Coordinates of C-alpha atoms (C1' of nucleotides) in Angstrom, one line a residue:
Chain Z
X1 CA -6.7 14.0 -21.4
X2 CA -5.1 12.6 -18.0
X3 CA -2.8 14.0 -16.2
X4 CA -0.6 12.4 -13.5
X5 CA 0.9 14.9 -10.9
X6 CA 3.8 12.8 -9.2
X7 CA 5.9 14.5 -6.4
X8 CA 9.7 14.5 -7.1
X9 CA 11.4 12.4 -4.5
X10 CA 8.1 13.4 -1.9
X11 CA 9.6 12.9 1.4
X12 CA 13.3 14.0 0.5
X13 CA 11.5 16.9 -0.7
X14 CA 9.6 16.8 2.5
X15 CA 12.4 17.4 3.9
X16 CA 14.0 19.6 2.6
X17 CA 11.4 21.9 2.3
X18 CA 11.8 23.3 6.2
X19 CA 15.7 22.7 5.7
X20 CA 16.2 25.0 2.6
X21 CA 20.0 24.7 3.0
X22 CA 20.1 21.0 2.4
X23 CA 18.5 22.2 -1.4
X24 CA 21.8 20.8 -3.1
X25 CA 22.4 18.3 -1.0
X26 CA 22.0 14.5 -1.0
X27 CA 19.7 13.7 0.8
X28 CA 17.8 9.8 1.6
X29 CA 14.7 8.9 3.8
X30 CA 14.8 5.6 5.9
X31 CA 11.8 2.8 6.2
X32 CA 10.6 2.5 9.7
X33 CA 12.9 0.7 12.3
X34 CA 14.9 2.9 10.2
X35 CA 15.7 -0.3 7.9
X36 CA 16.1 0.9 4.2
X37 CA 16.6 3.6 2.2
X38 CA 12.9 4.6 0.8
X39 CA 13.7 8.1 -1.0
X40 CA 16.4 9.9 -2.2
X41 CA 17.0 13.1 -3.6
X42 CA 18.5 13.5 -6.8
X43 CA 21.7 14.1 -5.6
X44 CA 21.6 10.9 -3.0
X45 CA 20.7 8.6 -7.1
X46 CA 23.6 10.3 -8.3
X47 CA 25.8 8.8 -5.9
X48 CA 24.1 5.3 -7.1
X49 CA 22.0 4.8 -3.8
X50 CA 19.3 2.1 -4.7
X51 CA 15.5 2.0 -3.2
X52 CA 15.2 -0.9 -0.5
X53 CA 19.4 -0.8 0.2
X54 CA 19.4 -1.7 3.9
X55 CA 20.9 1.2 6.1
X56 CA 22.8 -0.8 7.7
X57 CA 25.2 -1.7 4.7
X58 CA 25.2 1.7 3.3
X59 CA 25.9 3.8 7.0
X60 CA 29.8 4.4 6.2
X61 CA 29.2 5.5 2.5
X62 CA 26.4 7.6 3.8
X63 CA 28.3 9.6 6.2
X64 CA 31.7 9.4 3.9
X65 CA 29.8 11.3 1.1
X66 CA 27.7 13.7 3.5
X67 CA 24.0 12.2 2.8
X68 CA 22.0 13.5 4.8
X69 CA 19.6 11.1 6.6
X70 CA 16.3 10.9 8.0
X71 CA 14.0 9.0 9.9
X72 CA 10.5 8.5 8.1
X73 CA 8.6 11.2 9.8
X74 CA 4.4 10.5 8.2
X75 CA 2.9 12.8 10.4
X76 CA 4.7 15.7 8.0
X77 CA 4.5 13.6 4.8
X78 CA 0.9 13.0 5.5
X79 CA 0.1 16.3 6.4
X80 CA 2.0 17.8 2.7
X81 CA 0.4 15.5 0.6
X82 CA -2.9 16.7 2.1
X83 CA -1.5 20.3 0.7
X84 CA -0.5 19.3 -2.5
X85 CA -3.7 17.3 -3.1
X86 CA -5.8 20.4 -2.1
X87 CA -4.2 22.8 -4.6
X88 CA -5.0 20.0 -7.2
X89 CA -8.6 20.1 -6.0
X90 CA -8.9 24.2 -6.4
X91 CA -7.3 24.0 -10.0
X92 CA -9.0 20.7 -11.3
X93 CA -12.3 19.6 -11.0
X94 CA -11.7 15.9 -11.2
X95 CA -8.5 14.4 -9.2
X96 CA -7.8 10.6 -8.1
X97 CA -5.9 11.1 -5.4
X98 CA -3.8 8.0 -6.2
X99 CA -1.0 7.4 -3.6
X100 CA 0.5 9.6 -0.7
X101 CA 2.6 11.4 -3.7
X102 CA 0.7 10.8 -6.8
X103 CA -2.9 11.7 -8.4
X104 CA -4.8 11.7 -11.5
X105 CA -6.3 14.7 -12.7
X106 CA -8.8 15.2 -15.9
X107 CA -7.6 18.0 -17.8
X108 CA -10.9 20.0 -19.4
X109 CA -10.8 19.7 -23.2
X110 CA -12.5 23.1 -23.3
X111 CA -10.2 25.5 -21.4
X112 CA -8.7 27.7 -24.3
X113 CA -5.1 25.9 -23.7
X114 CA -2.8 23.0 -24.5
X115 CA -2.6 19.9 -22.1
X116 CA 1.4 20.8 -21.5
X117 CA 0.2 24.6 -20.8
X118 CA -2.4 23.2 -18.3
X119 CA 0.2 20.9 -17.0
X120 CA 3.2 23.7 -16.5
X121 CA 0.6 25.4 -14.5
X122 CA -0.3 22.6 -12.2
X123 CA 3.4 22.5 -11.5
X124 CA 3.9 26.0 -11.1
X125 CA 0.7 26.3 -8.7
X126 CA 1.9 23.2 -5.9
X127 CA 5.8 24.8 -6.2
X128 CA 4.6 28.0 -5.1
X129 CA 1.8 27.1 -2.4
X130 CA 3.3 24.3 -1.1
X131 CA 6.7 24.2 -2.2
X132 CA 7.3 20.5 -3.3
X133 CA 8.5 20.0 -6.9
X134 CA 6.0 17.9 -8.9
X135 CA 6.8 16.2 -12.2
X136 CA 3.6 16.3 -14.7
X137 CA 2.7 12.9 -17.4
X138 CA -0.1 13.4 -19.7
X139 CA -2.1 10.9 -22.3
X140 CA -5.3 9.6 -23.1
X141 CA -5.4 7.2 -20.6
X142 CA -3.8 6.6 -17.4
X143 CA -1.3 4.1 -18.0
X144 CA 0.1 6.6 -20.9
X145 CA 0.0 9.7 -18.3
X146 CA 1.9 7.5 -15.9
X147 CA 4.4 6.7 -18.6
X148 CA 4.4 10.4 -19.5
X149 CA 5.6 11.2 -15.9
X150 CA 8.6 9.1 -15.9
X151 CA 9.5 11.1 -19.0
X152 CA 8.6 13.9 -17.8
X153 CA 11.2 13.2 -14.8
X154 CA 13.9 12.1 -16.2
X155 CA 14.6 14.6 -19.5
X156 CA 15.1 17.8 -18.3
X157 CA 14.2 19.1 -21.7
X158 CA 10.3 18.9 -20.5
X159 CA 10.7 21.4 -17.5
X160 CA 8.8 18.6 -16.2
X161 CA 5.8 18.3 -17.9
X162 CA 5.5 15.6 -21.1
X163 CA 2.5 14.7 -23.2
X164 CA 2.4 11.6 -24.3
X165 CA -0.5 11.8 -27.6
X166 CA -1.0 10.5 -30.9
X167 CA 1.5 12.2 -32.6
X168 CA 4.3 10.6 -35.2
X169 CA 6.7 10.3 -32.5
X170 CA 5.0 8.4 -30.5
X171 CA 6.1 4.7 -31.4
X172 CA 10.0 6.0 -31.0
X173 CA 9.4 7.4 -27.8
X174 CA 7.3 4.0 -26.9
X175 CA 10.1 1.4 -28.4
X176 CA 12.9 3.1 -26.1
X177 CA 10.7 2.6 -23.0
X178 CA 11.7 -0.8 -21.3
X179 CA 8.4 -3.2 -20.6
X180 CA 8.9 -2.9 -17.4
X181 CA 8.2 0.2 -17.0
X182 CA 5.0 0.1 -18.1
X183 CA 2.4 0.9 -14.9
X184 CA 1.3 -2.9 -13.7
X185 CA 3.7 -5.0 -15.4
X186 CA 6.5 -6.2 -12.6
X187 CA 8.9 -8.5 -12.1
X188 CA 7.1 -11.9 -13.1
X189 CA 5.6 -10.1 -15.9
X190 CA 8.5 -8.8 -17.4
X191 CA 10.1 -12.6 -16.9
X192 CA 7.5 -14.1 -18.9
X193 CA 6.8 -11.4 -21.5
X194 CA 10.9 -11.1 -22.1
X195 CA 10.9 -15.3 -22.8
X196 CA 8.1 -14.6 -26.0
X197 CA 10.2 -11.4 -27.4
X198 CA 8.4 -8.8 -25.7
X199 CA 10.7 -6.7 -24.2
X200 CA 9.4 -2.9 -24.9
X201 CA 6.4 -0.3 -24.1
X202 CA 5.5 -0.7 -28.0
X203 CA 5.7 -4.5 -28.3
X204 CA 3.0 -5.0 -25.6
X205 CA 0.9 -2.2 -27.1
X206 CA 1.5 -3.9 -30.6
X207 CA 0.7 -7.7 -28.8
X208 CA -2.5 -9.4 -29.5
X209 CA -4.7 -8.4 -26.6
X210 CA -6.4 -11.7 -26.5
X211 CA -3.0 -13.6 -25.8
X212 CA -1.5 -11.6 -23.3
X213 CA -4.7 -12.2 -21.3
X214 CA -4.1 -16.0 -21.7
X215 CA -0.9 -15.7 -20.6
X216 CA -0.9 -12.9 -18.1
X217 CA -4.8 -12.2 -17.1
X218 CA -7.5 -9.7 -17.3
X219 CA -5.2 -6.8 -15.7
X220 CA -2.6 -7.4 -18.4
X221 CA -4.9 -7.0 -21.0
X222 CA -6.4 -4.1 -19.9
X223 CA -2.9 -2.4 -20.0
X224 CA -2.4 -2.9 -23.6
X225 CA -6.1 -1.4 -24.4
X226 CA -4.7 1.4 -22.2
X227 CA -1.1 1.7 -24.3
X228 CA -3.7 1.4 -27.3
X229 CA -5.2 4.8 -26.1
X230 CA -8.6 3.0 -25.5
X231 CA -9.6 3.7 -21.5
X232 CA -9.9 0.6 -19.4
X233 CA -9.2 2.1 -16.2
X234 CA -11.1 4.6 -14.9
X235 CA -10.5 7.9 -12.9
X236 CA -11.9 7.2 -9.3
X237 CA -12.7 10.4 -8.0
X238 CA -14.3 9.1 -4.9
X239 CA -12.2 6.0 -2.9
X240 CA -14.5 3.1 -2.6
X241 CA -14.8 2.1 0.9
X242 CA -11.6 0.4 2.5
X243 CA -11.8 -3.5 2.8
X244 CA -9.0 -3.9 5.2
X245 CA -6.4 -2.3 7.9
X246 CA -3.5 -3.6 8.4
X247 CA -1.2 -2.4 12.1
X248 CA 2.1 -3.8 12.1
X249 CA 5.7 -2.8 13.2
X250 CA 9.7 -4.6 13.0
X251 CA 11.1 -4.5 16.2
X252 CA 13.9 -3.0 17.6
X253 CA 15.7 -6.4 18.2
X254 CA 14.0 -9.7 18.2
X255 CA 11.7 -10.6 21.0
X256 CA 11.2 -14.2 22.1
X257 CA 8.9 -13.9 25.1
X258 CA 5.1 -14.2 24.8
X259 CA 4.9 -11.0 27.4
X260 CA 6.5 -8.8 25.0
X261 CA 4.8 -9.9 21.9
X262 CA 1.3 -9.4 23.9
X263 CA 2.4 -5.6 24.3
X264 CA 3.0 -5.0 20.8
X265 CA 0.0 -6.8 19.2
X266 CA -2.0 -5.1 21.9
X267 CA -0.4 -1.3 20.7
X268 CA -0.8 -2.4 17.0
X269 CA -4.7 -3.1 17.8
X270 CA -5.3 0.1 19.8
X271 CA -3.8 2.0 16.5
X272 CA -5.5 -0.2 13.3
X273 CA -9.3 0.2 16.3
X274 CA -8.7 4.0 16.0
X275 CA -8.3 4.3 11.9
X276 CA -11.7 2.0 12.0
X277 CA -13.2 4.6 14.5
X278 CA -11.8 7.8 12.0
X279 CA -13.7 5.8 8.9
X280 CA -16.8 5.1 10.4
X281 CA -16.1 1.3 10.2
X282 CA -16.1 -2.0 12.3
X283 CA -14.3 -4.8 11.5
X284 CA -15.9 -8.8 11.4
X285 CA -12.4 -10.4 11.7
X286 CA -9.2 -9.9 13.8
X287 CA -5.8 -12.0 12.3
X288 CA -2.6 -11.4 14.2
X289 CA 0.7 -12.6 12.3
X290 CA 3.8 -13.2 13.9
X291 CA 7.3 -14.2 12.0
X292 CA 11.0 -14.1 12.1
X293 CA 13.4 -12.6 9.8
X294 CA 13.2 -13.5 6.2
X295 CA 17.3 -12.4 6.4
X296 CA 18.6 -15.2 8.7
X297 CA 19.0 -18.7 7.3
X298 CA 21.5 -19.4 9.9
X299 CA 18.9 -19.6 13.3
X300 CA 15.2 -21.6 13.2
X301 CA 12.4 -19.7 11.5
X302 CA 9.1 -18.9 11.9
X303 CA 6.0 -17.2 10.4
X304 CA 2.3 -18.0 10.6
X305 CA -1.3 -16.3 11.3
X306 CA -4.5 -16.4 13.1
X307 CA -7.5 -15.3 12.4
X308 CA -10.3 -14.3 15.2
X309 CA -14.6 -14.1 13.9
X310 CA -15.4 -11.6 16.2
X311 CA -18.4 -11.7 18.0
X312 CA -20.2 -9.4 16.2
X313 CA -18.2 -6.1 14.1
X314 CA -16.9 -4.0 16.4
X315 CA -14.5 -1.0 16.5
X316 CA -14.0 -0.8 20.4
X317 CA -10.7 -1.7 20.8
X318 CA -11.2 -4.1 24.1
X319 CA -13.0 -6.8 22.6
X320 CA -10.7 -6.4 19.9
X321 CA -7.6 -7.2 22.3
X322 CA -8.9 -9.5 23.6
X323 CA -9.8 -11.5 20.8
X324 CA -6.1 -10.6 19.4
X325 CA -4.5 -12.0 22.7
X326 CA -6.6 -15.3 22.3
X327 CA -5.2 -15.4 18.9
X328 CA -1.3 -14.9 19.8
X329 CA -1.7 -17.4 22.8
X330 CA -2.4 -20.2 19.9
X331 CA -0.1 -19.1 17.5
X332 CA 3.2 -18.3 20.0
X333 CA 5.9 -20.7 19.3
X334 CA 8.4 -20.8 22.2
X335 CA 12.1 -20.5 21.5
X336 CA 12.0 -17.8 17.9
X337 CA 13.6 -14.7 17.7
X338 CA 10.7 -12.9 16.3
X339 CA 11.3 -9.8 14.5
X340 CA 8.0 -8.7 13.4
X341 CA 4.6 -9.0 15.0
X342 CA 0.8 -7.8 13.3
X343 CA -2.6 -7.7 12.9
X344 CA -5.1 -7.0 10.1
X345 CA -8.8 -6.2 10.0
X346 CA -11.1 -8.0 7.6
X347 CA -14.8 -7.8 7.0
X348 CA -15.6 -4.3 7.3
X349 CA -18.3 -2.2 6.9
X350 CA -20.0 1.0 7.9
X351 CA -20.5 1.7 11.2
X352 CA -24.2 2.5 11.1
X353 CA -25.0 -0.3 8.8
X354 CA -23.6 -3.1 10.7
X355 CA -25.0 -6.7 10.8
X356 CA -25.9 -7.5 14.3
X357 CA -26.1 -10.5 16.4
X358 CA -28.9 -11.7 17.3
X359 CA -27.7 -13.5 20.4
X360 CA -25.7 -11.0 21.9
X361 CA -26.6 -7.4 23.0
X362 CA -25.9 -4.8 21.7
X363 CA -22.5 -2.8 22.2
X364 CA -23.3 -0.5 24.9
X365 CA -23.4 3.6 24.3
X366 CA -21.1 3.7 27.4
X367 CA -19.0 2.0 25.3
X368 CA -18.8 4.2 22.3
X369 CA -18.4 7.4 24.3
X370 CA -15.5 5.6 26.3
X371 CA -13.7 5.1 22.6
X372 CA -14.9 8.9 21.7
X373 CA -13.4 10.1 25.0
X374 CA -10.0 8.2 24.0
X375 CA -9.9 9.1 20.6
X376 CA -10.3 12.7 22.0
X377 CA -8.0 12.7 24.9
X378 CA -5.3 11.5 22.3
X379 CA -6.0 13.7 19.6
X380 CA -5.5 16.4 21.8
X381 CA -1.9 15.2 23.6
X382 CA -0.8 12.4 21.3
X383 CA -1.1 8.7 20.3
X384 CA 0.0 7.5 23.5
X385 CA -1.3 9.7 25.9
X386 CA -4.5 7.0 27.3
X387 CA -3.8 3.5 26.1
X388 CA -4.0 0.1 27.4
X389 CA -2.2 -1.3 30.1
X390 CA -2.0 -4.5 28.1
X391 CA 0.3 -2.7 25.7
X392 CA 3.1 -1.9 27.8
X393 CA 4.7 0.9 29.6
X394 CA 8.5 0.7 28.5
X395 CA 8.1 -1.7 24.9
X396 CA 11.4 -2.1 24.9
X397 CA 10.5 -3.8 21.5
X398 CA 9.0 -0.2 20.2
X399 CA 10.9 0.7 16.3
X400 CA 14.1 1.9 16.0
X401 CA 13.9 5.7 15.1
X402 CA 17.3 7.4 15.3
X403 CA 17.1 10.8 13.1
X404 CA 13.4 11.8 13.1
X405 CA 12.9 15.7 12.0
X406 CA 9.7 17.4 14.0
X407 CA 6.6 17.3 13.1
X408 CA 6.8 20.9 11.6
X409 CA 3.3 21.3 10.5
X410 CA 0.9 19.1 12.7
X411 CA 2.1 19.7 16.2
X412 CA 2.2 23.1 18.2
X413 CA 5.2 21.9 20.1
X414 CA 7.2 20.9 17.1
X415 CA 6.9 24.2 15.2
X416 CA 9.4 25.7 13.3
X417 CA 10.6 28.9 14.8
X418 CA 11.1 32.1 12.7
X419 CA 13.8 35.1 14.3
Chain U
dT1 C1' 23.5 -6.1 15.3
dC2 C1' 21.1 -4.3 11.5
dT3 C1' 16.9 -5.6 5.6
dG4 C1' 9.4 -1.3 5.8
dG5 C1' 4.5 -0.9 5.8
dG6 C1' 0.0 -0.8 3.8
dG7 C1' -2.9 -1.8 0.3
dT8 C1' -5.7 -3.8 -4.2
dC9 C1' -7.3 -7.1 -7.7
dC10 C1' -7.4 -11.5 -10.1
dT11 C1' -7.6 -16.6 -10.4
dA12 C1' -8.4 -21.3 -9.3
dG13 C1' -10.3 -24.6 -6.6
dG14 C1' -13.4 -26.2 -3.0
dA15 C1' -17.8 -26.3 -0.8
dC16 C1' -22.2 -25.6 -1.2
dC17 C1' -27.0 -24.6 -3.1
dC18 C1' -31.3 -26.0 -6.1
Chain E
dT1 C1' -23.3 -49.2 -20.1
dC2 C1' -25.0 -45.2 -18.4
dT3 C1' -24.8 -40.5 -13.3
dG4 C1' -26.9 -32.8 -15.2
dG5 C1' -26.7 -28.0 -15.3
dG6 C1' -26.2 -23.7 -13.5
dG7 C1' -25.0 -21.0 -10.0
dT8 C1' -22.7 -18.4 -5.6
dC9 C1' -19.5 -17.7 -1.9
dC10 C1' -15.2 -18.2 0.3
dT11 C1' -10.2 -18.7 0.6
dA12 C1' -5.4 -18.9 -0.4
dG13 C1' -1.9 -17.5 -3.3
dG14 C1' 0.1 -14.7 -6.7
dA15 C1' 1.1 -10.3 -8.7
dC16 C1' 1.1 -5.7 -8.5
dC17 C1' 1.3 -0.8 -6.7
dC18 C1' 3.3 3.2 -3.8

DNA sequence: TCTGGGGTCCTAGGACCC
DNA sequence: TCTGGGGTCCTAGGACCC
């Protein structure tokens, strides 16, 4: 059996977990640039708050009702899930650590106990280590563990944990699930499986397989093997290697000058160079993208990208900016209001086994201890602490971020204090 | 005034190879 | 009159996920 361990609500529960009086409370987590709402506490759905509502719209009811809101702070959602994955790790010996919130754990066939006993003890174990509630799905394949979870979430007849097998009920439970629902079928999906009369869980595991994949492709297909019971997705215990980074940010409030836009692109580099460094990786190819608001009809609009063949893969994050400034010299349209600037790298591969060129030289040792002495220095003090000049002392363009909460658990400066 | 960020996989079509 | 067959790689766009 699989198991899928989903965090209730993660960063609302985040936190609330070093602000035990907001327990009861409604509480929501903004996007960056503090834009939408991305999480809510049960409490904040009750009041009928949506995922994606902009902030903006929903600031009066917010404060009218007493949500309590919060500035996304990763550094202490990153730093939980790396807790709650642990414990999962200890308990379980197979876990796919799926998303930030979410994994996939192989529960042993052999252990003495039910899946749902198992599952009620994975819950128990994170609440009391870690302290963030977890909900628990569980079914013979992934995309049935998945839809086990959302039941397990929603009826609190489960205690949280539901196993979705075999049994009788099974097709009830199965025709009261919308389509939609179903892990991998979204919005265009949906459309075209409503228009043929497929509008439930059980009519697309009762569907010819071999149609839906005419209409809706291999991944489709492999989802109603999957409601079928039959495994076509397999547990990935160990990541397969990254194929791209992306670095990008909204701004505070549109930029139009070239200067400006150099300063971010430049800080968004220096930030997707270092996650390269972290991997062991170097990237072939650099593109910066550069647009306007998708919101505003009413002014001229703007969106394109660029992309840079580096000279040979690199991680150092000079050649890297300078290849990104060349790019956002050609691409820079005078006269936008541009709202969101970023780059991605492409082409990657380790480090050690990189392709080199047999024209140039070889990047310099000097050069990788500089980027270790960087990476160090600002490990140490923070992000910022050595950067490059070309990315800007005051970046007046730098994300909106009104009602952050401290980086309890990852910085010394930041942590909570116990009388 | 104000609407997030970071990923993956699949498919079709074009370019190219022998 | 008539013009093969079997491949690979790359890219862009679509769809999906959290």
């Amino acid at each position: 059996m699989y198991a899928l361990v989903d965090c209730n609500n993660f960063y609302a529960s985040c936190e609330r977990l070093f602000r035990p009086g907001l327990n009861l409370r409604p509480v929501v987590v903004l996007s960056n640039n503090d834009g939408c709402i991305i999480a809510r506490s049960n409490e904040a759905k009750q009041l009928g708050l949506v995922m994606g509502d902009p902030y903006f719209k929903k600031k009066a009811f917010l404060r009218q009702h007493g949500v309590e809101v919060f500035s996304s702070n990763y550094a202490l959602y990153g730093d939980l899930s790396n807790r709650v994955m642990t414990v999962l790790q200890q308990l379980e010996p197979e876990v796919e650590i799926y998303s930030i919130d979410e994994a996939f754990v192989r529960l042993p066939a052999q252990s003495g106990r039910s899946s749902v006993e198992q599952g009620l003890e994975i819950k128990k174990r994170v609440d009391r280590w870690v302290g963030i509630p977890v909900s628990v799905g569980i079914g013979t394949t992934k995309t049935l563990a998945k839809l086990a979870a959302t039941i397990a979430k929603k009826d609190e007849r489960h205690n949280g944990v539901f196993c979705l097998d075999d049994s009788p009920g099974q097709e009830n439970i199965l025709s009261a699930i919308q389509v939609n629902k179903v892990w991998g079928v979204g919005k265009r999906s949906t459309q075209k499986l409503n228009s043929r009369g497929i509008y439930t869980a059980l009519d697309l595991q009762q569907s010819d397989n071999r149609w839906i994949r005419k209409i809706l492709g291999l991944s489709c297909e492999r989802t109603v093997m999957e409601l079928r019971g039959q495994p076509s997705i397999p547990l990935e215990e160990t990541p397969p290697c990254r194929k791209s980074v992306v670095s990008s940010r909204s701004f505070r409030k549109p930029v139009r000058e070239l200067a400006a836009l150099k300063e971010a692109v430049s800080s968004y580099i220096s930030i997707a160079a270092n996650k390269l460094r972290k991997q062991g990786l170097v990237a072939a190819n650099l593109h910066v993208f550069l647009a306007t608001s998708r919101f505003r009809t009413d002014i001229p609009r703007f969106s394109g990208s660029r992309m840079a063949v580096l000279p040979q893969p690199t991680a150092s994050t000079s050649p890297l900016i300078k290849a990104g400034m060349r790019e956002l010299i050609l691409l820079y349209r005078e006269g936008y209001p541009y709202n969101k600037a970023g780059i991605m790298l492409t082409g990657l591969s380790r480090a050690a086994l990189r392709q080199q060129n047999l024209f140039l030289p070889a990047e310099s040792k000097r050069d990788r201890q500089l980027m270790a002495a960087v990476d160090q220095i600002n490990e140490r003090w923070g992000r910022d602490a050595l950067r490059y000049a070309s990315s800007g002392l005051r970046r007046e363009w730098s994300m909106k971020q009104s009602r952050k909460s401290p980086a309890y658990t990852t910085s010394w400066a930041e942590l909570p204090i116990v009388r």
